[in-house]
Short mmCIF file of C-alpha atoms in Angstrom, two decimals:
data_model
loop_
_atom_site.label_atom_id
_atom_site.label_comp_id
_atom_site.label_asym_id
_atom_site.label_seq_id
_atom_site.Cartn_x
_atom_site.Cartn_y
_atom_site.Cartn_z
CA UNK A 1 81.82 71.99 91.98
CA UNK A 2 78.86 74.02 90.82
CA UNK A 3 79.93 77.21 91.95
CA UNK A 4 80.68 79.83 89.18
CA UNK A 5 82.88 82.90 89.51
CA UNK A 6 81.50 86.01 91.37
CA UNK A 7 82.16 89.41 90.33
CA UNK A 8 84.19 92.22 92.34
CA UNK A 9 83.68 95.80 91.32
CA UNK A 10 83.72 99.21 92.51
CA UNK A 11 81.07 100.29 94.60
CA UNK A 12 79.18 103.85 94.76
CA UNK A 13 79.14 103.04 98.31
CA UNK A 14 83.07 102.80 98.87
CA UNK A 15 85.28 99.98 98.70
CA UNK A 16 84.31 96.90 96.69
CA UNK A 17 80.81 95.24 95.83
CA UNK A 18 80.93 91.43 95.22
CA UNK A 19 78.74 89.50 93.41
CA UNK A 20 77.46 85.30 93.18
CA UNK A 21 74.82 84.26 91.27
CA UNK A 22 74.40 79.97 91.99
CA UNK A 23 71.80 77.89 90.94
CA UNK A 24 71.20 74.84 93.50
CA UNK A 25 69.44 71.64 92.64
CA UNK A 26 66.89 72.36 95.86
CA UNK A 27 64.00 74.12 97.21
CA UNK A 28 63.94 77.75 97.91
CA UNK A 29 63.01 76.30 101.85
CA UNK A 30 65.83 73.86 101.94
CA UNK A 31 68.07 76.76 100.68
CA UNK A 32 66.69 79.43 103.10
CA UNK A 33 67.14 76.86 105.75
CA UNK A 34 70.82 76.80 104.90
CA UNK A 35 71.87 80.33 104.71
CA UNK A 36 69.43 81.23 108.06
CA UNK A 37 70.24 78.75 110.59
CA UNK A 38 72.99 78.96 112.66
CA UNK A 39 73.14 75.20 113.06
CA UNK A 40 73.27 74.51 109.27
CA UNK A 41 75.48 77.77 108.58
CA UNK A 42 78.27 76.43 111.48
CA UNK A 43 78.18 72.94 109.63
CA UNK A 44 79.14 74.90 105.75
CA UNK A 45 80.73 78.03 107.17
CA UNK A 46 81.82 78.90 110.74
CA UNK A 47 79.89 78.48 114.15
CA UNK A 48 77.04 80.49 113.89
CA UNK A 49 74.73 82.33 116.99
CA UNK A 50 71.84 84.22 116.81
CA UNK A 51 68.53 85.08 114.59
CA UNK A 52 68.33 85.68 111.40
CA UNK A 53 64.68 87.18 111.70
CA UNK A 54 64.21 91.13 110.93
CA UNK A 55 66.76 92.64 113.68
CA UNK A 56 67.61 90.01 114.95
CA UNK A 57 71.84 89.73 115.85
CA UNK A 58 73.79 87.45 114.88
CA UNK A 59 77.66 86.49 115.58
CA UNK A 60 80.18 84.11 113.72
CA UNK A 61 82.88 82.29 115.30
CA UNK A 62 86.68 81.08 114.67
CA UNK A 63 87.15 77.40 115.94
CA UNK A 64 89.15 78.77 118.41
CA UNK A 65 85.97 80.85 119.81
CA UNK A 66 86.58 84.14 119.06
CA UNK A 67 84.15 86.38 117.20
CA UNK A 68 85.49 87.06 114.01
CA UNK A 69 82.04 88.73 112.43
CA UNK A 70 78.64 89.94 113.76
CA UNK A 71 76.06 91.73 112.66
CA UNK A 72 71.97 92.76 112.34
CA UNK A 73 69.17 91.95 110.33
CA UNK A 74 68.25 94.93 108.83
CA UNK A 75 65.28 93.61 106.03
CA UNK A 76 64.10 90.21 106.00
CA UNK A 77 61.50 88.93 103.97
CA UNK A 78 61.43 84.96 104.51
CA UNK A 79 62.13 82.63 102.51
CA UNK A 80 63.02 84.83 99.35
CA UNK A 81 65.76 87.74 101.12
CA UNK A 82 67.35 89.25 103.71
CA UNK A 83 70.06 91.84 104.62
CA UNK A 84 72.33 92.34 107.25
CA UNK A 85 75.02 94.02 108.42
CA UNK A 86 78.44 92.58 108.58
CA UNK A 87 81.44 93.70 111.19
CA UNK A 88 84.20 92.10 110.91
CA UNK A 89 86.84 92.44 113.41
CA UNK A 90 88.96 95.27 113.08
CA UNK A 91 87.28 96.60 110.04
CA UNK A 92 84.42 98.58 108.85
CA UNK A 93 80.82 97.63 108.62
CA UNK A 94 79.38 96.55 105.39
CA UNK A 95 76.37 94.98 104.04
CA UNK A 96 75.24 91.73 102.70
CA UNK A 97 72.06 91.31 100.88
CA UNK A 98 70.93 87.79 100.05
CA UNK A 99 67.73 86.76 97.53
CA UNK A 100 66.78 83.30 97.05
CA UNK A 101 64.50 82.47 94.18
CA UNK A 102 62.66 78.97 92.73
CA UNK A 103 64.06 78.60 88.87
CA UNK A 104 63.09 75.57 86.67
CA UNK A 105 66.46 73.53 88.06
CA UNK A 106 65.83 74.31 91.47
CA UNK A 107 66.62 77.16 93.68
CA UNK A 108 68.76 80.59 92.73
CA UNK A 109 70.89 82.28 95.21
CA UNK A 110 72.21 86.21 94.87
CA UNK A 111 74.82 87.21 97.15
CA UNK A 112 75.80 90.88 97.40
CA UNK A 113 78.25 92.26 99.67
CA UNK A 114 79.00 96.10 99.63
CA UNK A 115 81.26 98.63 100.93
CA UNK A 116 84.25 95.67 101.22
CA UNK A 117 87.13 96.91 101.97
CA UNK A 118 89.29 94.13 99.99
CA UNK A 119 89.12 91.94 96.81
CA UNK A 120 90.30 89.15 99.30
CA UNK A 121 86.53 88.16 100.47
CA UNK A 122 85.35 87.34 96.51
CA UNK A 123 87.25 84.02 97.19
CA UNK A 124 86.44 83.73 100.70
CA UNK A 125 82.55 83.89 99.63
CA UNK A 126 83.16 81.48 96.57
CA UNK A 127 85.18 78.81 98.82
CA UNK A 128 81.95 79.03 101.10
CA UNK A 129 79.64 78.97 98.82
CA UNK A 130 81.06 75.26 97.62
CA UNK A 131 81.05 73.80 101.00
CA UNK A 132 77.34 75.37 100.55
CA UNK A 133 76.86 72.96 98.11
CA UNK A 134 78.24 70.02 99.90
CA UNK A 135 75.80 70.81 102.74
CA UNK A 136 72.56 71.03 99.90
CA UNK A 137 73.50 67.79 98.83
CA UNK A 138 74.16 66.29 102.38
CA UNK A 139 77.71 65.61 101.87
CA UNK A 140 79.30 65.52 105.24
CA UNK A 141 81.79 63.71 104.28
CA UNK A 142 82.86 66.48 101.59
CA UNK A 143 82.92 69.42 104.00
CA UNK A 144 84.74 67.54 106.70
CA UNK A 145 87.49 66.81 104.78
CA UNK A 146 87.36 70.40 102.52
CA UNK A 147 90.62 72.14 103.06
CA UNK A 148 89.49 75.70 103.22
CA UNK A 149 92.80 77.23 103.10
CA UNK A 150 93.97 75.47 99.89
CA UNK A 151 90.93 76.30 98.31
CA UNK A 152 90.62 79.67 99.28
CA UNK A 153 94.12 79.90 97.94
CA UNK A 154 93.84 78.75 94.48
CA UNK A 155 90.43 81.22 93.95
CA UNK A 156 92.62 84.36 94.93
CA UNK A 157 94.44 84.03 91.41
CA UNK A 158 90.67 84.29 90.11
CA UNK A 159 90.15 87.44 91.90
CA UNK A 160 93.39 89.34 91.65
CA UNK A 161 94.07 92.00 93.53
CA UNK A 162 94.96 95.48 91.52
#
C-alpha cells in the first residue's frame, strides 16, 4: 500500500486533530468522485446515504444497518474541498475537512479531522484510506477480501495511545 502515516496531535479545538496527506495516481474528478458519492464511499468504507453538496446530510451505516455516523456539509467547494460535520454515535461532534488537489503524479488528498475525542480513529482513517486506494485502482477483488479488523489492528501500534 501507498498510504503513509497520518499525524495525531493536540488540537486548540479540544481533543485530537488527525492528519493524512496521500498522493493517488488519478484525477482530482475520479478522486472527488470517490470521497463524495455514497455509492463509491459504501464500496471503500461503509454504506453511505445522502449529499455531499453544501448542507447537504449525510449518514453512514454498520452492515448490520445501524447508523454509526452522520453529519452536514458545512463548506463545499467541488471538486477541490469540503467540510462536514461528523457525529458519531454516542460521542461528540467533530469536524472533517477534506482538500483534493492535481500534483504532477496525479491527485493529492488532505484529510483533517478535529476535536476527536480518541487517538483510536488515526488508524481507523489510515485502514480506510487503503481500501481508498483499492477502489482508485478498481480493485474489487482487494477490498472484498480486506480484513478491516486485522488491519486496523496492526496500525494502532503506529498510533499509540498516551
Amino acid at each position: 500500500m501507498r498510504t503513509t502515516d497520518g499525524t495525531v496531535e493536540d488540537s486548540p479545538s479540544g481533543g485530537y486533530l488527525i492528519r493524512f496527506a496521500q498522493t493517488y495516481p488519478t484525477t482530482v474528478e475520479h478522486l472527488w468522485d470517490a470521497i463524495t458519492d455514497p455509492e463509491r464511499l459504501s464500496r471503500w468504507m461503509a454504506p453511505y446515504e445522502g449529499d455531499f453538496h453544501l448542507g447537504g446530510r449525510w449518514l453512514a451505516r454498520y452492515d448490520d444497518g445501524t447508523v454509526f455516523t452522520e453529519g452536514t456539509v458545512t463548506a463545499c467547494d467541488a471538486p477541490r474541498t469540503f467540510t462536514t460535520t461528523w457525529h458519531a454515535r454516542d460521542e461528540h461532534e467533530t469536524t472533517i475537512t477534506v482538500t483534493v488537489e492535481p500534483v504532477e503524479d496525479g491527485a493529492a488528498l488532505r484529510l483533517e479531522h478535529d476535536r476527536v475525542g480518541g487517538r483510536d480513529y488515526a488508524p481507523g482513517w489510515h485502514t480506510y484510506l487503503e481500501l481508498l486506494e483499492l477502489d482508485l485502482a478498481g480493485d474489487l477483488d482487494g477490498i472484498a477480501t480486506f480484513d478491516w479488523d486485522t488491519r486496523y489492528a496492526e496500525l494502532r501500534r503506529r498510533y499509540p495511545v498516551t
